[in-house]
Amino acid sequence: MHANLGGEPKFMRMAIELATSNVVSGVGGPFGAVIVKNGDVVATGVNLVTGTNDPTAHAEVTAIRRACTALETYELTGCSIYSSCEPCPMCLTAILWARLDTLYFASTAEDAAEAGFDDSHFYEQVALPFSERELPTVNFMRADGLASFNAWRTFAGRVEY
């Protein structure tokens, strides 16, 4: 499906070292990420969930935020991300939204689950119809909600993404 997309070991080692030092320093969980463009590190990120009380502050999301700031863009086309672990559903989605060219990861979701970070439940929940999700999920006032999209369609200053 994809051509040979061999990653650079030095960037993966960096992501793994970030993850390990994050644990040892007591800052957060065992996850690190490095974003690279044209062979240069653009940004790095570590898991800051417990240190910042932000459940979205995963390593990949943190790195994406920093890379977008550094490159002054919301799109990371031309960049690759190296993650110390296979991304969770939130991070994978963020990677896709950021339009990174390639994702490289070291340990797997199974490895993470064995260490106490099991994301399988989230994957299962997303795949279920609203009515079957554990979190009550109710679609209502759809017609009213369409007003925002109608405004978007006619807004001359919109930035497509």
CSV table of N, CA and C in Angstrom, one decimal:
chain,number,residue,atom,x,y,z
A,1,MET,N,0.8,-1.2,0.0
A,1,MET,CA,0.0,0.0,0.0
A,1,MET,C,0.9,1.3,0.0
A,2,HIS,N,1.9,1.3,0.8
A,2,HIS,CA,2.8,2.4,0.9
A,2,HIS,C,4.2,2.0,0.4
A,3,ALA,N,4.9,3.0,-0.2
A,3,ALA,CA,6.3,2.7,-0.6
A,3,ALA,C,7.1,2.5,0.7
A,4,ASN,N,8.3,2.1,0.5
A,4,ASN,CA,9.2,1.9,1.7
A,4,ASN,C,9.3,3.3,2.4
A,5,LEU,N,8.8,3.2,3.6
A,5,LEU,CA,8.8,4.5,4.4
A,5,LEU,C,9.6,4.3,5.7
A,6,GLY,N,10.8,3.9,5.5
A,6,GLY,CA,11.7,3.7,6.6
A,6,GLY,C,12.0,4.9,7.4
A,7,GLY,N,11.9,4.8,8.7
A,7,GLY,CA,12.1,6.0,9.5
A,7,GLY,C,13.5,6.2,9.9
A,8,GLU,N,13.9,7.3,10.5
A,8,GLU,CA,15.2,7.6,11.0
A,8,GLU,C,15.3,7.1,12.5
A,9,PRO,N,16.2,6.2,12.8
A,9,PRO,CA,16.3,5.7,14.2
A,9,PRO,C,16.6,6.8,15.2
A,10,LYS,N,17.4,7.8,14.8
A,10,LYS,CA,17.7,8.9,15.7
A,10,LYS,C,16.5,9.6,16.2
A,11,PHE,N,15.5,9.8,15.4
A,11,PHE,CA,14.3,10.5,15.8
A,11,PHE,C,13.4,9.6,16.7
A,12,MET,N,13.4,8.3,16.4
A,12,MET,CA,12.6,7.4,17.3
A,12,MET,C,13.3,7.3,18.6
A,13,ARG,N,14.6,7.2,18.6
A,13,ARG,CA,15.4,7.2,19.9
A,13,ARG,C,15.1,8.5,20.7
A,14,MET,N,15.0,9.6,20.0
A,14,MET,CA,14.7,10.9,20.7
A,14,MET,C,13.3,10.8,21.3
A,15,ALA,N,12.3,10.3,20.6
A,15,ALA,CA,10.9,10.1,21.1
A,15,ALA,C,10.9,9.2,22.4
A,16,ILE,N,11.6,8.1,22.3
A,16,ILE,CA,11.7,7.2,23.4
A,16,ILE,C,12.4,7.8,24.6
A,17,GLU,N,13.4,8.5,24.4
A,17,GLU,CA,14.1,9.2,25.5
A,17,GLU,C,13.3,10.2,26.1
A,18,LEU,N,12.5,11.0,25.3
A,18,LEU,CA,11.6,12.0,25.9
A,18,LEU,C,10.6,11.3,26.8
A,19,ALA,N,10.0,10.2,26.3
A,19,ALA,CA,9.0,9.4,27.1
A,19,ALA,C,9.6,8.9,28.4
A,20,THR,N,10.8,8.4,28.3
A,20,THR,CA,11.5,7.8,29.5
A,20,THR,C,11.8,8.9,30.5
A,21,SER,N,12.4,10.0,30.0
A,21,SER,CA,12.8,11.1,30.9
A,21,SER,C,11.5,11.8,31.5
A,22,ASN,N,10.4,11.8,30.8
A,22,ASN,CA,9.2,12.3,31.3
A,22,ASN,C,8.7,11.6,32.5
A,23,VAL,N,8.8,10.2,32.5
A,23,VAL,CA,8.5,9.4,33.6
A,23,VAL,C,9.4,9.7,34.8
A,24,VAL,N,10.7,9.6,34.5
A,24,VAL,CA,11.7,9.8,35.6
A,24,VAL,C,11.6,11.1,36.3
A,25,SER,N,11.3,12.2,35.5
A,25,SER,CA,11.2,13.5,36.1
A,25,SER,C,9.9,13.7,36.8
A,26,GLY,N,9.0,12.8,36.7
A,26,GLY,CA,7.7,12.9,37.4
A,26,GLY,C,6.7,13.9,36.7
A,27,VAL,N,7.0,14.3,35.5
A,27,VAL,CA,6.2,15.3,34.8
A,27,VAL,C,4.9,14.6,34.3
A,28,GLY,N,5.0,13.4,33.7
A,28,GLY,CA,3.8,12.8,33.2
A,28,GLY,C,4.0,11.4,32.8
A,29,GLY,N,3.2,10.9,31.9
A,29,GLY,CA,3.2,9.5,31.4
A,29,GLY,C,4.3,9.2,30.5
A,30,PRO,N,4.5,7.9,30.2
A,30,PRO,CA,5.6,7.4,29.4
A,30,PRO,C,5.4,7.5,27.9
A,31,PHE,N,5.2,8.8,27.4
A,31,PHE,CA,5.0,9.0,26.0
A,31,PHE,C,5.7,10.2,25.5
A,32,GLY,N,6.4,10.1,24.4
A,32,GLY,CA,7.1,11.2,23.8
A,32,GLY,C,6.9,11.2,22.3
A,33,ALA,N,7.0,12.4,21.7
A,33,ALA,CA,6.8,12.5,20.2
A,33,ALA,C,7.7,13.6,19.7
A,34,VAL,N,8.1,13.3,18.4
A,34,VAL,CA,9.0,14.3,17.7
A,34,VAL,C,8.4,14.5,16.3
A,35,ILE,N,8.3,15.8,15.9
A,35,ILE,CA,7.9,16.1,14.6
A,35,ILE,C,9.1,16.6,13.8
A,36,VAL,N,9.2,16.0,12.6
A,36,VAL,CA,10.4,16.3,11.8
A,36,VAL,C,10.0,16.8,10.4
A,37,LYS,N,10.7,17.8,9.9
A,37,LYS,CA,10.5,18.2,8.5
A,37,LYS,C,11.8,18.4,7.8
A,38,ASN,N,12.0,17.8,6.7
A,38,ASN,CA,13.2,17.9,5.9
A,38,ASN,C,14.4,17.5,6.7
A,39,GLY,N,14.3,16.5,7.6
A,39,GLY,CA,15.4,16.0,8.4
A,39,GLY,C,15.7,16.8,9.6
A,40,ASP,N,14.9,17.9,9.9
A,40,ASP,CA,15.1,18.7,11.1
A,40,ASP,C,14.0,18.6,12.1
A,41,VAL,N,14.3,18.6,13.3
A,41,VAL,CA,13.2,18.5,14.4
A,41,VAL,C,12.5,19.9,14.4
A,42,VAL,N,11.2,19.8,14.2
A,42,VAL,CA,10.4,21.0,14.3
A,42,VAL,C,9.9,21.3,15.7
A,43,ALA,N,9.5,20.2,16.3
A,43,ALA,CA,8.9,20.3,17.7
A,43,ALA,C,8.9,18.9,18.4
A,44,THR,N,8.9,18.9,19.7
A,44,THR,CA,8.8,17.7,20.5
A,44,THR,C,7.6,17.9,21.4
A,45,GLY,N,7.2,16.7,22.0
A,45,GLY,CA,6.1,16.8,23.0
A,45,GLY,C,6.2,15.6,23.9
A,46,VAL,N,5.8,15.8,25.1
A,46,VAL,CA,5.7,14.7,26.1
A,46,VAL,C,4.2,14.7,26.6
A,47,ASN,N,3.9,13.6,27.3
A,47,ASN,CA,2.6,13.6,27.9
A,47,ASN,C,2.6,14.5,29.2
A,48,LEU,N,1.7,15.4,29.2
A,48,LEU,CA,1.5,16.4,30.3
A,48,LEU,C,0.2,16.3,31.0
A,49,VAL,N,-0.5,15.2,30.8
A,49,VAL,CA,-1.9,15.1,31.3
A,49,VAL,C,-2.0,15.4,32.8
A,50,THR,N,-1.2,14.7,33.6
A,50,THR,CA,-1.3,14.9,35.0
A,50,THR,C,-0.7,16.2,35.5
A,51,GLY,N,0.4,16.6,34.9
A,51,GLY,CA,1.0,17.9,35.3
A,51,GLY,C,0.3,19.1,35.0
A,52,THR,N,-0.6,19.1,34.0
A,52,THR,CA,-1.4,20.2,33.6
A,52,THR,C,-2.9,20.1,33.8
A,53,ASN,N,-3.3,18.9,34.3
A,53,ASN,CA,-4.7,18.6,34.4
A,53,ASN,C,-5.5,18.8,33.1
A,54,ASP,N,-4.8,18.4,32.0
A,54,ASP,CA,-5.4,18.5,30.7
A,54,ASP,C,-5.4,17.1,30.1
A,55,PRO,N,-6.6,16.5,30.0
A,55,PRO,CA,-6.7,15.1,29.4
A,55,PRO,C,-6.3,15.1,27.9
A,56,THR,N,-6.2,16.2,27.2
A,56,THR,CA,-5.8,16.2,25.8
A,56,THR,C,-4.3,16.4,25.6
A,57,ALA,N,-3.6,16.6,26.7
A,57,ALA,CA,-2.2,16.9,26.6
A,57,ALA,C,-1.3,15.7,26.4
A,58,HIS,N,-1.7,14.9,25.5
A,58,HIS,CA,-0.9,13.7,25.1
A,58,HIS,C,0.4,14.2,24.3
A,59,ALA,N,1.4,13.3,24.3
A,59,ALA,CA,2.6,13.7,23.6
A,59,ALA,C,2.4,14.2,22.2
A,60,GLU,N,1.7,13.4,21.4
A,60,GLU,CA,1.5,13.7,20.0
A,60,GLU,C,0.8,15.1,19.9
A,61,VAL,N,-0.3,15.3,20.7
A,61,VAL,CA,-1.0,16.5,20.6
A,61,VAL,C,-0.2,17.7,21.0
A,62,THR,N,0.6,17.5,22.0
A,62,THR,CA,1.5,18.6,22.5
A,62,THR,C,2.5,18.9,21.4
A,63,ALA,N,3.1,17.9,20.8
A,63,ALA,CA,4.1,18.1,19.7
A,63,ALA,C,3.4,18.8,18.5
A,64,ILE,N,2.2,18.4,18.1
A,64,ILE,CA,1.5,19.0,17.0
A,64,ILE,C,1.2,20.5,17.3
A,65,ARG,N,0.8,20.8,18.5
A,65,ARG,CA,0.5,22.2,18.9
A,65,ARG,C,1.8,23.0,18.7
A,66,ARG,N,2.9,22.5,19.2
A,66,ARG,CA,4.2,23.2,19.2
A,66,ARG,C,4.7,23.4,17.7
A,67,ALA,N,4.5,22.3,16.9
A,67,ALA,CA,5.0,22.4,15.5
A,67,ALA,C,4.1,23.4,14.7
A,68,CYS,N,2.8,23.4,15.0
A,68,CYS,CA,2.0,24.4,14.3
A,68,CYS,C,2.4,25.8,14.6
A,69,THR,N,2.7,26.0,15.9
A,69,THR,CA,3.1,27.3,16.4
A,69,THR,C,4.5,27.7,15.7
A,70,ALA,N,5.4,26.7,15.7
A,70,ALA,CA,6.7,27.0,15.2
A,70,ALA,C,6.7,27.3,13.7
A,71,LEU,N,5.8,26.6,12.9
A,71,LEU,CA,5.7,26.7,11.5
A,71,LEU,C,4.6,27.7,11.1
A,72,GLU,N,3.9,28.3,12.1
A,72,GLU,CA,2.8,29.2,11.8
A,72,GLU,C,1.8,28.7,10.8
A,73,THR,N,1.3,27.5,11.1
A,73,THR,CA,0.3,26.8,10.2
A,73,THR,C,-0.5,25.8,11.0
A,74,TYR,N,-1.6,25.5,10.5
A,74,TYR,CA,-2.5,24.5,11.1
A,74,TYR,C,-2.4,23.2,10.4
A,75,GLU,N,-1.5,23.1,9.4
A,75,GLU,CA,-1.4,21.9,8.6
A,75,GLU,C,0.1,21.5,8.6
A,76,LEU,N,0.4,20.3,8.8
A,76,LEU,CA,1.8,19.8,8.9
A,76,LEU,C,2.2,18.9,7.8
A,77,THR,N,1.6,19.2,6.6
A,77,THR,CA,2.0,18.5,5.4
A,77,THR,C,3.5,18.7,5.2
A,78,GLY,N,4.2,17.6,4.8
A,78,GLY,CA,5.7,17.7,4.7
A,78,GLY,C,6.4,17.3,5.9
A,79,CYS,N,5.7,17.0,7.0
A,79,CYS,CA,6.3,16.6,8.2
A,79,CYS,C,6.0,15.1,8.6
A,80,SER,N,6.8,14.5,9.4
A,80,SER,CA,6.6,13.2,9.9
A,80,SER,C,6.6,13.3,11.4
A,81,ILE,N,5.8,12.3,12.1
A,81,ILE,CA,5.8,12.3,13.5
A,81,ILE,C,6.4,10.9,14.0
A,82,TYR,N,7.2,11.0,15.0
A,82,TYR,CA,7.8,9.8,15.6
A,82,TYR,C,7.2,9.8,17.0
A,83,SER,N,6.5,8.7,17.3
A,83,SER,CA,5.9,8.6,18.6
A,83,SER,C,6.5,7.3,19.3
A,84,SER,N,6.7,7.5,20.6
A,84,SER,CA,7.3,6.4,21.4
A,84,SER,C,6.3,5.2,21.5
A,85,CYS,N,5.1,5.5,21.2
A,85,CYS,CA,4.1,4.4,21.3
A,85,CYS,C,3.0,4.6,20.2
A,86,GLU,N,2.3,3.6,19.8
A,86,GLU,CA,1.2,3.7,18.9
A,86,GLU,C,0.2,4.7,19.4
A,87,PRO,N,-0.2,5.6,18.7
A,87,PRO,CA,-1.1,6.7,19.2
A,87,PRO,C,-2.5,6.1,19.6
A,88,CYS,N,-3.1,6.8,20.6
A,88,CYS,CA,-4.5,6.5,21.0
A,88,CYS,C,-5.4,7.0,19.9
A,89,PRO,N,-6.7,6.7,20.0
A,89,PRO,CA,-7.6,7.3,19.0
A,89,PRO,C,-7.6,8.8,18.9
A,90,MET,N,-7.5,9.5,20.0
A,90,MET,CA,-7.5,11.0,20.0
A,90,MET,C,-6.3,11.5,19.2
A,91,CYS,N,-5.1,10.9,19.5
A,91,CYS,CA,-3.9,11.3,18.9
A,91,CYS,C,-3.8,11.0,17.4
A,92,LEU,N,-4.3,9.8,17.1
A,92,LEU,CA,-4.3,9.4,15.7
A,92,LEU,C,-5.2,10.4,14.9
A,93,THR,N,-6.3,10.7,15.5
A,93,THR,CA,-7.2,11.7,14.8
A,93,THR,C,-6.5,13.0,14.7
A,94,ALA,N,-5.8,13.5,15.7
A,94,ALA,CA,-5.1,14.8,15.6
A,94,ALA,C,-4.0,14.7,14.5
A,95,ILE,N,-3.3,13.6,14.4
A,95,ILE,CA,-2.3,13.4,13.4
A,95,ILE,C,-2.9,13.5,12.0
A,96,LEU,N,-4.1,12.9,11.9
A,96,LEU,CA,-4.8,12.9,10.6
A,96,LEU,C,-5.3,14.4,10.3
A,97,TRP,N,-5.8,15.0,11.3
A,97,TRP,CA,-6.3,16.4,11.1
A,97,TRP,C,-5.1,17.3,10.7
A,98,ALA,N,-4.0,17.1,11.3
A,98,ALA,CA,-2.8,17.9,11.1
A,98,ALA,C,-2.2,17.6,9.7
A,99,ARG,N,-2.6,16.6,9.1
A,99,ARG,CA,-2.1,16.1,7.8
A,99,ARG,C,-0.6,15.8,7.7
A,100,LEU,N,-0.2,15.2,8.8
A,100,LEU,CA,1.2,14.8,8.8
A,100,LEU,C,1.4,13.7,7.7
A,101,ASP,N,2.6,13.7,7.1
A,101,ASP,CA,2.8,12.8,6.0
A,101,ASP,C,3.0,11.3,6.4
A,102,THR,N,3.7,11.1,7.5
A,102,THR,CA,4.0,9.8,8.0
A,102,THR,C,4.0,9.7,9.5
A,103,LEU,N,3.5,8.6,10.0
A,103,LEU,CA,3.5,8.2,11.4
A,103,LEU,C,4.4,7.1,11.6
A,104,TYR,N,5.4,7.2,12.5
A,104,TYR,CA,6.3,6.1,13.0
A,104,TYR,C,6.0,5.9,14.5
A,105,PHE,N,5.9,4.7,14.9
A,105,PHE,CA,5.8,4.5,16.4
A,105,PHE,C,6.6,3.3,16.8
A,106,ALA,N,7.0,3.3,18.1
A,106,ALA,CA,7.9,2.2,18.6
A,106,ALA,C,7.0,1.1,19.3
A,107,SER,N,6.6,1.3,20.5
A,107,SER,CA,5.8,0.3,21.2
A,107,SER,C,4.4,0.3,20.7
A,108,THR,N,3.6,-0.8,20.9
A,108,THR,CA,2.3,-0.9,20.3
A,108,THR,C,1.2,-0.6,21.4
A,109,ALA,N,0.0,-0.5,20.9
A,109,ALA,CA,-1.2,-0.3,21.8
A,109,ALA,C,-1.2,-1.5,22.8
A,110,GLU,N,-0.9,-2.7,22.4
A,110,GLU,CA,-0.9,-3.8,23.3
A,110,GLU,C,0.2,-3.6,24.4
A,111,ASP,N,1.3,-3.1,24.0
A,111,ASP,CA,2.4,-2.8,25.0
A,111,ASP,C,1.9,-1.8,26.0
A,112,ALA,N,1.2,-0.8,25.5
A,112,ALA,CA,0.6,0.3,26.4
A,112,ALA,C,-0.4,-0.3,27.3
A,113,ALA,N,-1.3,-1.2,26.8
A,113,ALA,CA,-2.3,-1.8,27.6
A,113,ALA,C,-1.7,-2.6,28.8
A,114,GLU,N,-0.6,-3.3,28.5
A,114,GLU,CA,0.0,-4.1,29.5
A,114,GLU,C,0.6,-3.2,30.6
A,115,ALA,N,0.9,-2.0,30.3
A,115,ALA,CA,1.5,-1.0,31.2
A,115,ALA,C,0.4,-0.2,31.9
A,116,GLY,N,-0.9,-0.5,31.6
A,116,GLY,CA,-2.0,0.2,32.2
A,116,GLY,C,-2.6,1.3,31.4
A,117,PHE,N,-2.3,1.4,30.1
A,117,PHE,CA,-2.8,2.4,29.2
A,117,PHE,C,-3.6,1.7,28.1
A,118,ASP,N,-4.8,1.2,28.4
A,118,ASP,CA,-5.6,0.5,27.5
A,118,ASP,C,-6.6,1.3,26.8
A,119,ASP,N,-6.4,1.6,25.5
A,119,ASP,CA,-7.2,2.4,24.7
A,119,ASP,C,-8.3,1.6,23.9
A,120,SER,N,-8.3,0.3,24.0
A,120,SER,CA,-9.2,-0.5,23.2
A,120,SER,C,-10.7,-0.1,23.4
A,121,HIS,N,-11.0,0.3,24.7
A,121,HIS,CA,-12.4,0.7,25.0
A,121,HIS,C,-12.8,1.9,24.1
A,122,PHE,N,-11.9,2.8,24.0
A,122,PHE,CA,-12.2,4.0,23.2
A,122,PHE,C,-12.5,3.7,21.7
A,123,TYR,N,-11.6,2.9,21.2
A,123,TYR,CA,-11.9,2.4,19.8
A,123,TYR,C,-13.2,1.8,19.6
A,124,GLU,N,-13.6,0.9,20.6
A,124,GLU,CA,-14.9,0.2,20.6
A,124,GLU,C,-16.0,1.2,20.6
A,125,GLN,N,-15.9,2.2,21.5
A,125,GLN,CA,-17.0,3.1,21.7
A,125,GLN,C,-17.3,4.0,20.5
A,126,VAL,N,-16.2,4.4,19.9
A,126,VAL,CA,-16.3,5.3,18.7
A,126,VAL,C,-17.0,4.6,17.5
A,127,ALA,N,-16.8,3.3,17.5
A,127,ALA,CA,-17.4,2.5,16.4
A,127,ALA,C,-18.9,2.2,16.6
A,128,LEU,N,-19.4,2.3,17.8
A,128,LEU,CA,-20.8,2.0,18.1
A,128,LEU,C,-21.8,3.1,17.6
A,129,PRO,N,-23.0,2.7,17.3
A,129,PRO,CA,-24.0,3.7,17.1
A,129,PRO,C,-24.3,4.5,18.3
A,130,PHE,N,-24.7,5.8,18.2
A,130,PHE,CA,-24.9,6.6,19.4
A,130,PHE,C,-25.7,5.9,20.5
A,131,SER,N,-26.8,5.2,20.1
A,131,SER,CA,-27.7,4.6,21.1
A,131,SER,C,-27.0,3.5,21.9
A,132,GLU,N,-25.9,3.0,21.4
A,132,GLU,CA,-25.2,1.9,22.1
A,132,GLU,C,-24.0,2.3,22.9
A,133,ARG,N,-23.6,3.6,22.8
A,133,ARG,CA,-22.4,4.0,23.5
A,133,ARG,C,-22.6,4.1,25.0
A,134,GLU,N,-21.6,3.9,25.7
A,134,GLU,CA,-21.6,3.9,27.2
A,134,GLU,C,-21.9,5.4,27.7
A,135,LEU,N,-21.4,6.3,27.0
A,135,LEU,CA,-21.7,7.8,27.3
A,135,LEU,C,-23.0,8.1,26.5
A,136,PRO,N,-24.0,8.5,27.3
A,136,PRO,CA,-25.2,8.9,26.6
A,136,PRO,C,-24.9,10.0,25.6
A,137,THR,N,-25.3,9.7,24.3
A,137,THR,CA,-25.0,10.5,23.2
A,137,THR,C,-26.3,10.8,22.4
A,138,VAL,N,-26.7,12.1,22.5
A,138,VAL,CA,-28.0,12.4,21.9
A,138,VAL,C,-27.9,13.5,20.9
A,139,ASN,N,-28.4,13.3,19.7
A,139,ASN,CA,-28.4,14.3,18.6
A,139,ASN,C,-29.7,15.0,18.7
A,140,PHE,N,-29.7,16.4,19.0
A,140,PHE,CA,-30.9,17.1,19.0
A,140,PHE,C,-30.7,18.6,18.6
A,141,MET,N,-31.7,19.3,18.1
A,141,MET,CA,-31.6,20.6,17.6
A,141,MET,C,-30.7,20.7,16.4
A,142,ARG,N,-30.8,19.7,15.6
A,142,ARG,CA,-29.9,19.6,14.4
A,142,ARG,C,-30.2,20.8,13.4
A,143,ALA,N,-31.5,21.1,13.2
A,143,ALA,CA,-31.9,22.2,12.3
A,143,ALA,C,-31.3,23.5,12.8
A,144,ASP,N,-31.3,23.7,14.1
A,144,ASP,CA,-30.7,25.0,14.6
A,144,ASP,C,-29.2,25.0,14.4
A,145,GLY,N,-28.6,23.8,14.7
A,145,GLY,CA,-27.2,23.7,14.6
A,145,GLY,C,-26.7,23.9,13.2
A,146,LEU,N,-27.5,23.7,12.2
A,146,LEU,CA,-27.1,24.0,10.8
A,146,LEU,C,-26.8,25.4,10.5
A,147,ALA,N,-27.3,26.3,11.3
A,147,ALA,CA,-27.1,27.8,11.1
A,147,ALA,C,-25.6,28.1,11.0
A,148,SER,N,-24.8,27.4,11.8
A,148,SER,CA,-23.3,27.7,11.8
A,148,SER,C,-22.7,27.3,10.5
A,149,PHE,N,-23.1,26.2,10.0
A,149,PHE,CA,-22.6,25.7,8.7
A,149,PHE,C,-23.1,26.6,7.5
A,150,ASN,N,-24.3,27.1,7.6
A,150,ASN,CA,-24.8,28.0,6.6
A,150,ASN,C,-24.0,29.3,6.6
A,151,ALA,N,-23.7,29.8,7.8
A,151,ALA,CA,-22.9,31.0,7.9
A,151,ALA,C,-21.5,30.8,7.3
A,152,TRP,N,-20.9,29.6,7.6
A,152,TRP,CA,-19.6,29.2,7.1
A,152,TRP,C,-19.6,29.3,5.5
A,153,ARG,N,-20.7,28.7,5.0
A,153,ARG,CA,-20.7,28.6,3.5
A,153,ARG,C,-20.7,29.9,2.8
A,154,THR,N,-21.3,30.9,3.5
A,154,THR,CA,-21.5,32.2,2.9
A,154,THR,C,-20.4,33.2,3.4
A,155,PHE,N,-19.6,32.9,4.3
A,155,PHE,CA,-18.6,33.8,4.9
A,155,PHE,C,-17.4,33.9,3.9
A,156,ALA,N,-17.2,35.1,3.4
A,156,ALA,CA,-16.2,35.3,2.4
A,156,ALA,C,-14.8,35.2,2.9
A,157,GLY,N,-14.6,35.4,4.2
A,157,GLY,CA,-13.3,35.4,4.8
A,157,GLY,C,-12.8,34.1,5.3
A,158,ARG,N,-13.6,33.0,5.0
A,158,ARG,CA,-13.3,31.7,5.6
A,158,ARG,C,-11.9,31.2,5.1
A,159,VAL,N,-11.3,30.4,5.9
A,159,VAL,CA,-10.0,29.7,5.5
A,159,VAL,C,-10.3,28.2,5.4
A,160,GLU,N,-10.3,27.7,4.3
A,160,GLU,CA,-10.6,26.3,4.1
A,160,GLU,C,-9.6,25.4,4.7
A,161,TYR,N,-10.0,24.3,5.4
A,161,TYR,CA,-9.0,23.4,6.0
A,161,TYR,C,-9.6,22.0,6.0
